[in-house]
Structures are given as structure tokens and as C-alpha cells.
Amino acid sequence: MPHPAACADRDDVLRYLRVFMSVAHTGSVTRSSEQIFKAASAITRALTQLEELLGVELFERRPRGMLLNAYGEAVHLRARRIQAEIRQAAATLCTGQNIRKDPDVLTQLLLSGSKLRVFVSLANHGQLAACGHQLGMSKSGVSMSLARLEESVGQPLFQRTAQGLLVSEAAEPLLLHAKRVFAEVRHMQAELMALQGSVEGCITVGALPLGRTRLLPLAIVHLLQKYPRIQIKTRESAYEELARDLGCGDIDFIFGALRPQEENRQLISEPLFVDQVRIFCRANHPLTRTPGRIPLALLQQASWILPRQDSPARRALVRSFTRHGLSAPQPSVESGDLAVVRNLLIHSDLLTACSPHQLRYEMEKGDIVELNVELGEAERSIGIIQRSGCHPPPAMQALLEELRKICANDLLPCSPLPDIATARGVALWQDRAA
């Protein structure tokens, strides 16, 4: 976890964005001073502090004005996106529950990293003490910051309960946009590093079951061989939770089985390949001694371990049984955890329906085998899911490209994962959801 001071420094970028955007638009400190009613000396000082914070110069200083350089253009892109998120949050707050506030005034207030960071931390932890510990603030300091924010917004942002603080319904849009703001700040700094020749930054991937066995790990290994300073976090959870976290910027993309586009129009899907669902059991299972192709009707009364009811693999299995005029099997165990599935298969007579990619290594060892069953078109698309309108930073683009290459060229061969033990500066975490 980053040190609280590091988070605070990163969030300070927000304080200077209004001045930066004005100078970028007008091309002049003098004209910017007239536009935002700040002294020219204050604007110059703010720009200097922003450049010191980011570690790069953002403008070419010329006699006739100031022109954005490559670093400035990168910051300008993220700054526009940050400004749009905050304006949407302010507009929503100012039109809800008869609140009569000026959205522009509220936008300037929310362009304060400290207030937004306190709000997001409280939403995540629900406790003043835990928030203070994360941000390096006292409990009273957190309480005072929240009180000032709520006073400025004109309504409570949290419901006070015996268990802690819960984000109010009216404040949910603010939380969504605030998290996206901090994701943009994080990506901004990664892009500046890439312009300096160092591709680094932290990428958080929502890992659905199919990709966890080989495809995603292999892509990560290839990425870290090229860019050992990149940091990867993975989150393993139900699709609905990952989609929610993707929507607010807590994770950068999801890899795995795609859902119908109409389920969430704020997300966009990129199919990489079509996967075939198959039926598996342990080696020496009684059904393995059945001669020829096994009819589906014979499997209706078998004991099953299956993924969740709304998962693409489960839907594919149900479609196969339905096409044959059969009712779908009811699972004895329902789980999407691969470790649970593998161990139950190996130590019982349970069957499962999933992708061969998920059980690849157990099949090569001979612990698990595929049954000779004709399921028909039991297919599902596998690919990448991103938030609509996102602008991936270089590190994320590099990982996405590795996934595309592997899924296009390396699906069948099963060579050992490359050795990255000698790569220096690698930080790879597993950020598992409950």
C-alpha cells in the first residue's frame, strides 16, 4: 500500500488543475489572470508547484506566451477528463433533493484532493479512525474535513449507523466520479513516466476464472520481462462485483468470459477467441469406462459442481441440455473457485462443465479427463472488458497487447512459463476479494 504521504502528494495535483487548464487554454499567464481572477504571480507560483510535484516542465515558455509541450499535452488530456468527472458529480449533487447550489462553485470546491480523498476513504472503510490511519490524519481532522465538505454540498454524504458510515443514496454519484478522478491522476503520472522512457505504474485486473490458470499469468510474465517496474494487482470475484469496480475505476479492465453487451452498456467488450465448454471428471471415474460417446441423458442424474447460474459456462451447459429436450442438471456444489473445483473433481465422482484452459495442468498430469460427450454449440466468447470512454495508460496498453498476442497465437501449446526470477524491481500482488 502506498505511504499516506505519497497519496497526499499525488492528490495535490488536483489543486492546480484549474490554473493549469486556464493557462493551457489562453496560452498566457496574463490572460489567464484575467480569466480566473487570480494574480499573475499566484498563477506562476501554482504552475511551478505543479511542475515540481510532477517532476517535469509542462510548458514551453516563449516571449509571446506559453505552449504545452508533450508532458503538458499528456496532463491536459487527463485534466480534461478529471474536470468532466467532477462537473458531472457537482451537477448531480446540485440538482438532487431540492439542493440549490451553483455547480461551478461546487466544482471548484471538489477540485481538492484532500476532501475527495477523505470522502472516498470513508466510503471504503466506514470508520473515521480507519480513514485517518490510511491517510495519516487524526480522527478529528477527518471529521472536520467531512463536515466542511457536507456543509459545502448542502446535504449529508453518509448515513450514521451503529456499524459505521454508509454512503447516502444522494452521494453515490459523487463516489463514482471521485474514484474515477483518482484513477485518472494515477494514469496521468504513469503517462509522464512513459514519456520519460520508463513504462511503469500499477495495473489492477479483474480476473475471471478462465484466464487465471494460464493466459493471464503468461501475459503478466511477458509484460514484466519487458517492463519490470510495472506493478500488477489481480482481483478474483464474481463478475457483478468486478463490473461495479471497473465502472468506478477501482480496476482497469476485466479478462475472461464476456457477457451480453446489453447487461451493462457502460462497459465495452473486445472478443479475443471463442471457447468451447466441455465436461470433465477425475481419472478412473466410472463414466470414463462407458464405450463410445456418452449421451447427455445419462448425465442428468450425475452429481455436479457447476459455476454460478448466471455465468456464461453454466448458460452454455443449460442450452445444450435444452436443445436435447432435457432438463439442466442441478449442482450438488455451486462454485466459481478453481481450487475448490479441482480438488472436488480429483477426490470425488462429481462432474463439471468448464473450459479446457481452466483444467489444463490437471489434464496434462492425468488427474482429470474430459468425458466423450457431444454438447453441441456450447460456446462462449472470451476477451477484455473495459469501461466505455476509458483512455488506457501505457502500462495497461502493454498488458492488453500481451493478452491479445497470447490469445491469438499461443492457445494450444503449453510451454513452461518464462523465468522472471532475475527481473529487478518487480512487484506482483494478489488482491483477493472476499
Short mmCIF file of C-alpha atoms in Angstrom, two decimals, residues 24-373:
data_model
loop_
_atom_site.label_atom_id
_atom_site.label_comp_id
_atom_site.label_asym_id
_atom_site.label_seq_id
_atom_site.Cartn_x
_atom_site.Cartn_y
_atom_site.Cartn_z
CA ALA A 24 -3.27 25.88 -21.40
CA HIS A 25 -6.42 27.44 -22.89
CA THR A 26 -5.28 31.07 -23.02
CA GLY A 27 -1.59 30.44 -23.65
CA SER A 28 -0.70 33.27 -21.34
CA VAL A 29 -0.34 33.89 -17.61
CA THR A 30 -1.66 37.43 -18.08
CA ARG A 31 -4.78 36.35 -19.96
CA SER A 32 -5.30 33.53 -17.50
CA SER A 33 -5.12 36.03 -14.63
CA GLU A 34 -7.98 37.98 -16.21
CA GLN A 35 -9.98 34.83 -16.88
CA ILE A 36 -9.91 33.26 -13.40
CA PHE A 37 -9.34 36.44 -11.35
CA LYS A 38 -6.02 35.41 -9.85
CA ALA A 39 -2.85 37.43 -9.60
CA ALA A 40 -0.30 36.61 -12.26
CA SER A 41 2.28 35.87 -9.56
CA ALA A 42 -0.11 33.36 -7.93
CA ILE A 43 -0.66 31.63 -11.27
CA THR A 44 3.07 31.43 -11.97
CA ARG A 45 3.68 30.04 -8.50
CA ALA A 46 0.92 27.42 -8.90
CA LEU A 47 2.33 26.23 -12.22
CA THR A 48 5.81 25.95 -10.73
CA GLN A 49 4.47 23.92 -7.81
CA LEU A 50 2.56 21.62 -10.18
CA GLU A 51 5.64 21.03 -12.30
CA GLU A 52 7.72 20.32 -9.20
CA LEU A 53 5.08 17.88 -7.99
CA LEU A 54 5.00 16.02 -11.31
CA GLY A 55 8.75 16.27 -11.85
CA VAL A 56 8.51 17.67 -15.39
CA GLU A 57 8.04 21.01 -17.15
CA LEU A 58 4.64 21.27 -18.81
CA PHE A 59 5.06 24.39 -20.95
CA GLU A 60 7.47 25.92 -23.39
CA ARG A 61 7.97 29.45 -22.08
CA ARG A 62 8.12 31.83 -25.03
CA PRO A 63 8.14 35.63 -25.24
CA ARG A 64 4.67 35.64 -26.76
CA GLY A 65 3.14 33.14 -24.40
CA MET A 66 3.16 29.58 -23.09
CA LEU A 67 2.77 26.47 -25.22
CA LEU A 68 2.07 22.96 -23.93
CA ASN A 69 4.91 20.52 -24.52
CA ALA A 70 4.49 16.71 -24.77
CA TYR A 71 4.27 16.37 -20.98
CA GLY A 72 1.76 19.19 -20.83
CA GLU A 73 -0.39 17.59 -23.51
CA ALA A 74 -0.50 14.34 -21.52
CA VAL A 75 -1.50 16.20 -18.35
CA HIS A 76 -4.03 18.26 -20.30
CA LEU A 77 -5.77 15.14 -21.57
CA ARG A 78 -6.16 13.72 -18.06
CA ALA A 79 -7.06 17.12 -16.63
CA ARG A 80 -9.98 17.45 -19.06
CA ARG A 81 -11.22 14.01 -18.08
CA ILE A 82 -10.88 14.84 -14.36
CA GLN A 83 -12.72 18.10 -14.84
CA ALA A 84 -15.56 16.33 -16.68
CA GLU A 85 -15.95 13.77 -13.88
CA ILE A 86 -16.09 16.45 -11.20
CA ARG A 87 -18.54 18.57 -13.18
CA GLN A 88 -20.86 15.59 -13.55
CA ALA A 89 -20.66 14.92 -9.81
CA ALA A 90 -21.35 18.58 -8.98
CA ALA A 91 -24.28 18.79 -11.40
CA THR A 92 -25.86 15.67 -9.89
CA LEU A 93 -25.42 16.90 -6.33
CA CYS A 94 -26.80 20.36 -7.13
CA THR A 95 -29.99 19.05 -8.72
CA GLY A 96 -30.87 16.44 -6.10
CA GLN A 97 -33.26 16.76 -3.17
CA ASN A 98 -34.04 20.46 -3.76
CA ILE A 99 -30.42 21.45 -3.17
CA ARG A 100 -29.81 24.86 -4.69
CA LYS A 101 -26.08 25.18 -5.22
CA ASP A 102 -24.06 26.62 -8.07
CA PRO A 103 -22.47 23.64 -9.90
CA ASP A 104 -19.47 25.76 -10.92
CA VAL A 105 -18.79 26.77 -7.32
CA LEU A 106 -19.12 23.18 -6.17
CA THR A 107 -16.84 22.01 -8.98
CA GLN A 108 -14.07 24.29 -7.71
CA LEU A 109 -14.60 23.01 -4.18
CA LEU A 110 -14.38 19.38 -5.28
CA LEU A 111 -11.13 20.09 -7.09
CA SER A 112 -9.44 19.50 -3.77
CA GLY A 113 -7.64 16.21 -3.46
CA SER A 114 -7.79 16.17 0.33
CA LYS A 115 -11.57 16.48 0.59
CA LEU A 116 -12.27 13.94 -2.12
CA ARG A 117 -9.67 11.54 -0.71
CA VAL A 118 -11.27 11.71 2.76
CA PHE A 119 -14.68 11.08 1.23
CA VAL A 120 -13.51 8.04 -0.76
CA SER A 121 -11.56 6.61 2.17
CA LEU A 122 -14.55 6.97 4.49
CA ALA A 123 -16.75 5.28 1.88
CA ASN A 124 -14.32 2.36 1.73
CA HIS A 125 -13.72 1.96 5.47
CA GLY A 126 -16.87 3.33 7.10
CA GLN A 127 -14.89 4.45 10.15
CA LEU A 128 -13.19 7.77 10.99
CA ALA A 129 -10.26 6.05 12.71
CA ALA A 130 -9.57 3.68 9.80
CA CYS A 131 -9.75 6.55 7.33
CA GLY A 132 -7.37 8.62 9.45
CA HIS A 133 -4.93 5.73 9.67
CA GLN A 134 -4.91 5.29 5.90
CA LEU A 135 -4.43 8.99 5.16
CA GLY A 136 -2.13 9.86 8.04
CA MET A 137 -4.72 12.19 9.61
CA SER A 138 -6.17 12.48 13.08
CA LYS A 139 -9.72 11.32 13.71
CA SER A 140 -10.77 14.89 14.45
CA GLY A 141 -9.10 16.08 11.24
CA VAL A 142 -11.10 13.55 9.20
CA SER A 143 -14.32 14.58 10.95
CA MET A 144 -13.65 18.28 10.32
CA SER A 145 -12.87 17.70 6.65
CA LEU A 146 -16.07 15.71 6.19
CA ALA A 147 -18.14 18.35 7.98
CA ARG A 148 -16.79 21.08 5.72
CA LEU A 149 -17.49 19.03 2.61
CA GLU A 150 -21.05 18.22 3.69
CA GLU A 151 -21.67 21.87 4.58
CA SER A 152 -20.47 22.98 1.15
CA VAL A 153 -22.51 20.33 -0.64
CA GLY A 154 -25.57 21.19 1.42
CA GLN A 155 -26.56 17.67 2.43
CA PRO A 156 -25.23 14.68 4.39
CA LEU A 157 -23.00 12.40 2.38
CA PHE A 158 -23.20 9.49 4.82
CA GLN A 159 -25.77 7.76 6.94
CA ARG A 160 -24.54 7.37 10.50
CA THR A 161 -25.25 3.85 11.76
CA ALA A 162 -24.13 1.72 14.69
CA GLN A 163 -21.86 -0.20 12.32
CA GLY A 164 -20.27 2.93 10.87
CA LEU A 165 -20.75 5.33 7.97
CA LEU A 166 -22.69 4.31 4.88
CA VAL A 167 -22.64 6.41 1.71
CA SER A 168 -26.03 8.06 1.23
CA GLU A 169 -28.01 7.45 -1.92
CA ALA A 170 -27.55 11.07 -2.97
CA ALA A 171 -23.76 10.78 -2.59
CA GLU A 172 -23.38 7.60 -4.67
CA PRO A 173 -22.72 9.57 -7.90
CA LEU A 174 -20.04 11.59 -6.10
CA LEU A 175 -18.31 8.39 -5.01
CA LEU A 176 -18.40 7.01 -8.55
CA HIS A 177 -16.89 10.15 -10.08
CA ALA A 178 -14.38 10.68 -7.25
CA LYS A 179 -12.94 7.20 -7.73
CA ARG A 180 -12.65 7.84 -11.45
CA VAL A 181 -10.85 11.10 -10.72
CA PHE A 182 -8.15 9.35 -8.68
CA ALA A 183 -7.78 6.70 -11.37
CA GLU A 184 -7.11 9.49 -13.87
CA VAL A 185 -4.50 11.05 -11.56
CA ARG A 186 -2.79 7.66 -11.26
CA HIS A 187 -2.79 7.21 -15.04
CA MET A 188 -1.51 10.75 -15.55
CA GLN A 189 1.65 10.07 -13.63
CA ALA A 190 2.18 6.75 -15.42
CA GLU A 191 1.96 8.50 -18.78
CA LEU A 192 4.53 11.10 -17.74
CA MET A 193 6.93 8.30 -16.75
CA ALA A 194 6.38 6.62 -20.13
CA LEU A 195 7.25 9.88 -21.92
CA GLN A 196 10.50 9.87 -19.95
CA GLY A 197 11.25 6.39 -21.25
CA SER A 198 10.14 4.33 -18.25
CA VAL A 199 6.94 2.30 -18.65
CA GLU A 200 5.70 1.75 -15.12
CA GLY A 201 2.64 2.19 -12.95
CA CYS A 202 0.11 -0.06 -11.22
CA ILE A 203 -2.50 -2.05 -13.16
CA THR A 204 -5.44 -3.75 -11.45
CA VAL A 205 -7.01 -6.61 -13.41
CA GLY A 206 -10.35 -8.25 -12.71
CA ALA A 207 -9.54 -11.92 -13.33
CA LEU A 208 -12.45 -14.19 -14.21
CA PRO A 209 -11.91 -17.97 -13.83
CA LEU A 210 -10.84 -18.92 -17.37
CA GLY A 211 -7.84 -16.61 -17.55
CA ARG A 212 -6.37 -17.39 -14.14
CA THR A 213 -4.82 -20.76 -14.98
CA ARG A 214 -2.51 -19.80 -17.82
CA LEU A 215 -3.46 -16.96 -20.17
CA LEU A 216 -3.35 -14.01 -17.75
CA PRO A 217 -0.27 -15.29 -15.84
CA LEU A 218 1.58 -15.80 -19.12
CA ALA A 219 0.71 -12.28 -20.30
CA ILE A 220 1.91 -10.84 -16.99
CA VAL A 221 5.19 -12.75 -17.18
CA HIS A 222 5.86 -11.49 -20.72
CA LEU A 223 4.99 -7.94 -19.66
CA LEU A 224 7.31 -7.97 -16.65
CA GLN A 225 10.17 -9.29 -18.74
CA LYS A 226 9.89 -6.14 -20.87
CA TYR A 227 8.91 -3.66 -18.16
CA PRO A 228 9.97 -4.92 -14.71
CA ARG A 229 8.89 -1.73 -12.93
CA ILE A 230 5.21 -2.27 -13.70
CA GLN A 231 3.12 -3.46 -10.77
CA ILE A 232 0.17 -5.82 -11.22
CA LYS A 233 -2.75 -6.48 -8.90
CA THR A 234 -5.42 -9.06 -9.65
CA ARG A 235 -8.87 -9.29 -8.17
CA GLU A 236 -10.83 -12.52 -8.23
CA SER A 237 -14.53 -12.13 -7.59
CA ALA A 238 -17.96 -12.57 -9.15
CA TYR A 239 -18.46 -10.75 -12.43
CA GLU A 240 -21.04 -8.37 -10.96
CA GLU A 241 -18.60 -7.12 -8.33
CA LEU A 242 -15.79 -6.75 -10.87
CA ALA A 243 -18.07 -4.86 -13.26
CA ARG A 244 -19.03 -2.45 -10.48
CA ASP A 245 -15.37 -1.86 -9.59
CA LEU A 246 -14.50 -1.39 -13.25
CA GLY A 247 -17.23 1.21 -13.65
CA CYS A 248 -15.82 3.39 -10.87
CA GLY A 249 -12.15 2.97 -11.80
CA ASP A 250 -11.10 0.67 -8.94
CA ILE A 251 -9.92 -1.86 -11.52
CA ASP A 252 -8.60 -1.14 -15.01
CA PHE A 253 -10.08 -3.98 -17.05
CA ILE A 254 -11.61 -7.46 -16.76
CA PHE A 255 -10.32 -10.54 -18.58
CA GLY A 256 -12.48 -13.62 -19.05
CA ALA A 257 -15.84 -14.74 -20.39
CA LEU A 258 -17.81 -11.88 -21.95
CA ARG A 259 -21.38 -11.03 -21.05
CA PRO A 260 -24.11 -9.75 -23.41
CA GLN A 261 -23.48 -6.07 -24.14
CA GLU A 262 -26.98 -5.10 -23.04
CA GLU A 263 -26.25 -6.22 -19.46
CA ASN A 264 -24.14 -3.09 -18.90
CA ARG A 265 -23.92 -0.51 -21.66
CA GLN A 266 -21.30 1.49 -19.76
CA LEU A 267 -18.82 -1.32 -20.46
CA ILE A 268 -17.36 -2.34 -23.81
CA SER A 269 -16.24 -5.85 -24.75
CA GLU A 270 -13.41 -6.94 -27.04
CA PRO A 271 -13.72 -10.63 -28.04
CA LEU A 272 -10.36 -12.42 -28.38
CA PHE A 273 -11.42 -16.02 -29.06
CA VAL A 274 -14.35 -18.42 -28.81
CA ASP A 275 -14.07 -21.03 -26.07
CA GLN A 276 -15.77 -24.44 -26.03
CA VAL A 277 -17.30 -25.65 -22.77
CA ARG A 278 -16.60 -29.33 -22.07
CA ILE A 279 -17.45 -31.85 -19.34
CA PHE A 280 -14.73 -33.15 -17.01
CA CYS A 281 -14.28 -35.67 -14.21
CA ARG A 282 -11.48 -37.40 -12.33
CA ALA A 283 -9.40 -40.08 -13.97
CA ASN A 284 -10.90 -43.57 -13.45
CA HIS A 285 -14.37 -42.13 -12.90
CA PRO A 286 -16.97 -44.83 -13.67
CA LEU A 287 -18.22 -42.81 -16.64
CA THR A 288 -14.78 -42.99 -18.29
CA ARG A 289 -15.40 -46.70 -18.88
CA THR A 290 -18.54 -46.01 -20.93
CA PRO A 291 -17.86 -47.15 -24.51
CA GLY A 292 -18.30 -44.60 -27.29
CA ARG A 293 -19.98 -41.23 -26.95
CA ILE A 294 -21.85 -40.68 -23.68
CA PRO A 295 -25.46 -39.48 -24.14
CA LEU A 296 -26.42 -36.33 -22.27
CA ALA A 297 -29.43 -38.10 -20.74
CA LEU A 298 -27.03 -40.36 -18.84
CA LEU A 299 -25.53 -37.31 -17.11
CA GLN A 300 -28.78 -35.85 -15.81
CA GLN A 301 -28.65 -37.81 -12.58
CA ALA A 302 -24.91 -37.38 -12.01
CA SER A 303 -23.56 -35.23 -9.20
CA TRP A 304 -22.23 -31.89 -10.45
CA ILE A 305 -20.08 -28.98 -9.37
CA LEU A 306 -21.04 -26.01 -11.54
CA PRO A 307 -20.31 -22.29 -11.75
CA ARG A 308 -22.91 -19.72 -10.75
CA GLN A 309 -26.26 -19.85 -12.51
CA ASP A 310 -25.72 -16.63 -14.48
CA SER A 311 -22.18 -17.49 -15.65
CA PRO A 312 -21.58 -18.00 -19.40
CA ALA A 313 -20.31 -21.59 -18.87
CA ARG A 314 -23.45 -22.54 -16.92
CA ARG A 315 -25.65 -20.92 -19.55
CA ALA A 316 -23.86 -22.86 -22.31
CA LEU A 317 -24.43 -26.15 -20.46
CA VAL A 318 -28.11 -25.39 -19.92
CA ARG A 319 -28.52 -24.56 -23.62
CA SER A 320 -27.02 -27.92 -24.59
CA PHE A 321 -29.40 -29.90 -22.37
CA THR A 322 -32.38 -27.80 -23.50
CA ARG A 323 -31.61 -28.40 -27.20
CA HIS A 324 -31.77 -32.13 -26.49
CA GLY A 325 -35.13 -31.76 -24.73
CA LEU A 326 -33.57 -32.41 -21.31
CA SER A 327 -33.79 -30.50 -18.08
CA ALA A 328 -30.50 -29.00 -16.95
CA PRO A 329 -28.61 -30.78 -14.15
CA GLN A 330 -28.81 -29.31 -10.66
CA PRO A 331 -25.42 -28.94 -8.96
CA SER A 332 -24.53 -30.54 -5.66
CA VAL A 333 -21.92 -27.78 -5.31
CA GLU A 334 -22.01 -24.33 -6.90
CA SER A 335 -18.64 -22.57 -7.02
CA GLY A 336 -16.51 -20.45 -9.29
CA ASP A 337 -13.32 -21.04 -7.29
CA LEU A 338 -10.92 -23.10 -9.39
CA ALA A 339 -9.08 -24.51 -6.37
CA VAL A 340 -12.38 -25.82 -4.98
CA VAL A 341 -13.44 -27.22 -8.37
CA ARG A 342 -10.14 -29.03 -8.98
CA ASN A 343 -9.96 -30.66 -5.58
CA LEU A 344 -13.59 -31.76 -5.61
CA LEU A 345 -13.15 -33.30 -9.05
CA ILE A 346 -10.00 -35.19 -8.12
CA HIS A 347 -11.39 -36.57 -4.85
CA SER A 348 -14.98 -37.38 -5.82
CA ASP A 349 -17.26 -38.57 -8.61
CA LEU A 350 -18.51 -35.04 -9.29
CA LEU A 351 -18.66 -33.74 -12.86
CA THR A 352 -18.13 -30.17 -14.00
CA ALA A 353 -18.61 -28.12 -17.15
CA CYS A 354 -15.92 -25.58 -17.95
CA SER A 355 -13.18 -24.64 -20.41
CA PRO A 356 -10.22 -26.97 -21.05
CA HIS A 357 -7.99 -23.96 -20.32
CA GLN A 358 -9.11 -23.95 -16.69
CA LEU A 359 -8.04 -27.56 -16.06
CA ARG A 360 -5.07 -27.67 -18.41
CA TYR A 361 -2.38 -28.69 -15.94
CA GLU A 362 -4.52 -31.31 -14.17
CA MET A 363 -5.31 -32.85 -17.55
CA GLU A 364 -1.64 -32.96 -18.51
CA LYS A 365 -0.84 -34.70 -15.21
CA GLY A 366 -3.63 -37.21 -15.85
CA ASP A 367 -5.63 -36.30 -12.73
CA ILE A 368 -8.64 -35.01 -14.66
CA VAL A 369 -10.03 -36.16 -18.02
CA GLU A 370 -12.59 -34.90 -20.49
CA LEU A 371 -15.67 -37.06 -20.99
CA ASN A 372 -16.67 -38.05 -24.51
CA VAL A 373 -19.91 -36.03 -24.58
#
